[in-house]
C-alpha positions as MATLAB code, in Angstrom:
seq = 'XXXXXXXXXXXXXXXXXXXXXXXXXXXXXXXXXXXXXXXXXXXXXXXXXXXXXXXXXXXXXXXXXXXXXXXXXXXXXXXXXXXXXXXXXXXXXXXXXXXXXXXXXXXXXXXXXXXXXXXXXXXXXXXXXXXXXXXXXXXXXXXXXXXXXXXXXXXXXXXXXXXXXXXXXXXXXXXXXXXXXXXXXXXXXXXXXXXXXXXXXXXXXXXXXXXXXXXXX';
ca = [
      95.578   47.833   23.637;
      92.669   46.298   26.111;
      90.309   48.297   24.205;
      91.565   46.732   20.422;
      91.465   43.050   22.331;
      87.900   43.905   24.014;
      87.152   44.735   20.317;
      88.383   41.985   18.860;
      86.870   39.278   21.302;
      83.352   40.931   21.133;
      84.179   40.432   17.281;
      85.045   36.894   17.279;
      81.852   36.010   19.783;
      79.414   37.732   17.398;
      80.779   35.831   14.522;
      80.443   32.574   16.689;
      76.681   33.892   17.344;
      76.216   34.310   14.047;
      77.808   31.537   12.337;
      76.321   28.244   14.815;
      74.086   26.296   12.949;
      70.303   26.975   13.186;
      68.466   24.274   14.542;
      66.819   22.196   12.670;
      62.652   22.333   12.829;
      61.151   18.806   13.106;
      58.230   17.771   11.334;
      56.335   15.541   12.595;
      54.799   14.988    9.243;
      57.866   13.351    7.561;
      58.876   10.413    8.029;
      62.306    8.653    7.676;
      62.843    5.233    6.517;
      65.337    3.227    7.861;
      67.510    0.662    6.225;
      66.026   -2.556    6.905;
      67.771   -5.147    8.818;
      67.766   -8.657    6.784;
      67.809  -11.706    8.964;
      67.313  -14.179    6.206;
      68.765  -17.681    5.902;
      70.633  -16.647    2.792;
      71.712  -13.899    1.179;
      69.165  -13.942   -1.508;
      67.016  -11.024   -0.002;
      69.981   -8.649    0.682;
      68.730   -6.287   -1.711;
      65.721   -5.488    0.303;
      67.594   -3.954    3.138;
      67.838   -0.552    1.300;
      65.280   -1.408   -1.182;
      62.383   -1.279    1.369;
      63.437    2.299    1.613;
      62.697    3.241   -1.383;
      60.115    0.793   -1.918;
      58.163    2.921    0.957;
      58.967    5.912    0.393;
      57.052    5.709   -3.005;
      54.293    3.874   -1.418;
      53.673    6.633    1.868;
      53.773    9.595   -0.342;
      50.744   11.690   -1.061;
      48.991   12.152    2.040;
      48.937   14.808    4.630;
      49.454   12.952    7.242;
      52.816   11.272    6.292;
      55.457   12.665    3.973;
      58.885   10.477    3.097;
      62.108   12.173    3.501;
      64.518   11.857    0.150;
      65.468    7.893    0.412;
      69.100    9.552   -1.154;
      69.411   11.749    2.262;
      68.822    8.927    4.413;
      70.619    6.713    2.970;
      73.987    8.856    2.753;
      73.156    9.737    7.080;
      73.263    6.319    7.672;
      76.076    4.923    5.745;
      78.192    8.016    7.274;
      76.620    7.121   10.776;
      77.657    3.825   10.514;
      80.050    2.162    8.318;
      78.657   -1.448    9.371;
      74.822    0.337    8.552;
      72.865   -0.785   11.348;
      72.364    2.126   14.016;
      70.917    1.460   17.877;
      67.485    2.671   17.854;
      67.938    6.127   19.557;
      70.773    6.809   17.471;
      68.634    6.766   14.789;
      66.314    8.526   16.097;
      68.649   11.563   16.797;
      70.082   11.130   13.512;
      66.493   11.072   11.580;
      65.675   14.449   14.593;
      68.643   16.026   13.638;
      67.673   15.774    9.634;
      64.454   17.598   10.458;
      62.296   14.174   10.335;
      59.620   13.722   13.201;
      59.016   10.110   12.611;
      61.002    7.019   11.779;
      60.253    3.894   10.199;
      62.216    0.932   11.352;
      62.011   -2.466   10.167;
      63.519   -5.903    9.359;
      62.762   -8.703    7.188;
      63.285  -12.536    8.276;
      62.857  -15.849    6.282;
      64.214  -17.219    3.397;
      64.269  -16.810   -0.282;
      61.392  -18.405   -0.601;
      58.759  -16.988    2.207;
      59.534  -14.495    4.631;
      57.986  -11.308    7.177;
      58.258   -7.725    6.708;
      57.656   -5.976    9.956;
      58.087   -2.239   10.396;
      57.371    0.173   13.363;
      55.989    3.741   13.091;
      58.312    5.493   15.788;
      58.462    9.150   16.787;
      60.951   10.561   16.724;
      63.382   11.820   18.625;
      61.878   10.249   22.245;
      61.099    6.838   20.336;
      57.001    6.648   21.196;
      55.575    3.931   19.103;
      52.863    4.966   16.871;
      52.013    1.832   14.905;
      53.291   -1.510   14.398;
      52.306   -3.716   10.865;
      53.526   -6.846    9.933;
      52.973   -8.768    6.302;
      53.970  -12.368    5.253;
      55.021  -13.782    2.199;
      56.904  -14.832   -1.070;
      59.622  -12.510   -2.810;
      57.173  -13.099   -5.975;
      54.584  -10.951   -4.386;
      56.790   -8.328   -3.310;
      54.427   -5.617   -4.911;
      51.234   -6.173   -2.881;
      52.947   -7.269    0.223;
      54.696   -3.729    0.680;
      50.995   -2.084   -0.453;
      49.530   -3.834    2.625;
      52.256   -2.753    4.721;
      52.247    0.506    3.571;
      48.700    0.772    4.049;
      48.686   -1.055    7.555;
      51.479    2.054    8.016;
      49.287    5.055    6.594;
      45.691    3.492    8.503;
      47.887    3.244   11.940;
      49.938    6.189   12.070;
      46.966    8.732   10.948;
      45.266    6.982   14.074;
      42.940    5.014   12.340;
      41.387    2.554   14.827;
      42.314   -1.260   14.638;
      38.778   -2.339   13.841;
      38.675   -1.075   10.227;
      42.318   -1.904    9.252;
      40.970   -5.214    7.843;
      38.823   -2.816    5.348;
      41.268    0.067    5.191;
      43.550   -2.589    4.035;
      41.555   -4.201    1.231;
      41.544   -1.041   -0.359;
      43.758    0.332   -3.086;
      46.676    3.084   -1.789;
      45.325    6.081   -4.539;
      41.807    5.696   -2.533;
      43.255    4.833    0.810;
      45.344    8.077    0.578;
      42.547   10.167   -0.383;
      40.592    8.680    2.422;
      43.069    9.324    5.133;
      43.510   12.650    3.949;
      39.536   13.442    4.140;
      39.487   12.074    7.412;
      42.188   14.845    8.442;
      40.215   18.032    6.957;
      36.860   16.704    8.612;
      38.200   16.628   11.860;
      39.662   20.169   10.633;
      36.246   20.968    9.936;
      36.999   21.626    6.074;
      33.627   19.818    5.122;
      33.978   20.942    1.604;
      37.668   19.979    1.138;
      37.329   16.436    2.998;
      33.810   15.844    0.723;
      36.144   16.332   -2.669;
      38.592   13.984   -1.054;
      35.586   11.325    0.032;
      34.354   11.437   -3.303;
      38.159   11.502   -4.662;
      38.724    8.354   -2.732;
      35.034    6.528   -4.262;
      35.895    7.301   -7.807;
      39.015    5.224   -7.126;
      37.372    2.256   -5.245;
      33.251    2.585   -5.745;
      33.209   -0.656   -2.881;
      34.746    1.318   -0.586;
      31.733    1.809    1.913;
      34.218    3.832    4.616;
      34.720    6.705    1.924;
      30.701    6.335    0.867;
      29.818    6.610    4.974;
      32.848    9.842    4.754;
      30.477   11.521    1.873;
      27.206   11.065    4.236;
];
């Protein structure tokens, strides 16, 4: 009888063993975006609380460097997380961990219907480093470029750009920006060839852009 309940426990902890959950791997390449919180002075720009998400997400993606997690995923964490939707900071960064994200973007919008700021922070996640901090300012009727500047402020920052070019990096259009970035990341890689294709990639897309010209030299 010992020996069939010996059995049987050394059974059930094997199964245990074997069914727990894997962890999850973290990359520190994607990047979660949070709900934004809306402080505005009416409720006008409610829609950009969950809008920025995806908003972003289209915005960051196509670089090496940075790679959105599904808006839909993030979305569903938080609103189980939290029925009220805003989480403390290092809750969401163990909830954006735990989804296999290494980075979080967190950000909130305050004004009014008519002008307002978009701030976000580039955070890593899950010990809450800051990586990069942008801010933009503006009128809901220039929505478009406003989150391009952000999102480019974003992308410069976070692939540790330095602050003196952001002012050019800026100016530029995302498709070259992107290709830029990601030319910067195979020459310090020491892919010449590869990052040359991107330099020139990034050129064809912006033929002003004098950082992507000095990349090709």
């Amino acid at each position: 009888v010992l020996g069939g309940v010996a059995t049987i426990g050394l059974g059930l902890a094997l199964a245990a063993r074997f069914n727990r959950p894997k962890p999850v791997r973290v990359d520190p390449a994607v990047v979660a975006i949070a709900p934004f919180r809306v402080t505005a002075a009416d409720s006008s720009l409610g829609y950009l609380r969950e809008g920025m998400v995806d908003l972003l997400a289209t915005k960051l993606s196509g670089t090496m460097t940075l790679r959105p997690a599904d808006p839909r995923t993030i979305l569903n964490a938080w609103r189980h997380a939290s029925a009220r939707g805003d989480l403390p900071e290092s809750t969401a960064l163990s909830l954006v961990a735990r989804l296999g994200a290494g980075r979080l973007i967190a950000g909130e919008i305050v004004g009014s219907g008519s002008r307002f700021t978009i701030s976000a922070a580039l955070l890593q996640a899950p010990d809450g480093r800051v990586q990069a901090r942008a801010a933009v300012e503006g009128s809901p009727d220039g929505l478009t470029p406003l989150v391009d500047q952000l999102a480019a402020k974003l992308l410069a920052l976070g692939a540790g750009e330095p602050e003196q070019r952001l002012t050019n990096l800026t100016s530029t259009p995302l498709p070259a920006l992107r290709a830029y970035l990601d030319g910067q990341v195979l020459l310090r890689r020491t892919a010449f060839e590869a990052a040359l294709r991107k330099f020139e990639q990034a050129l064809a897309a912006d033929s002003t852009f004098a950082l992507a010209a000095l990349g090709i030299v």
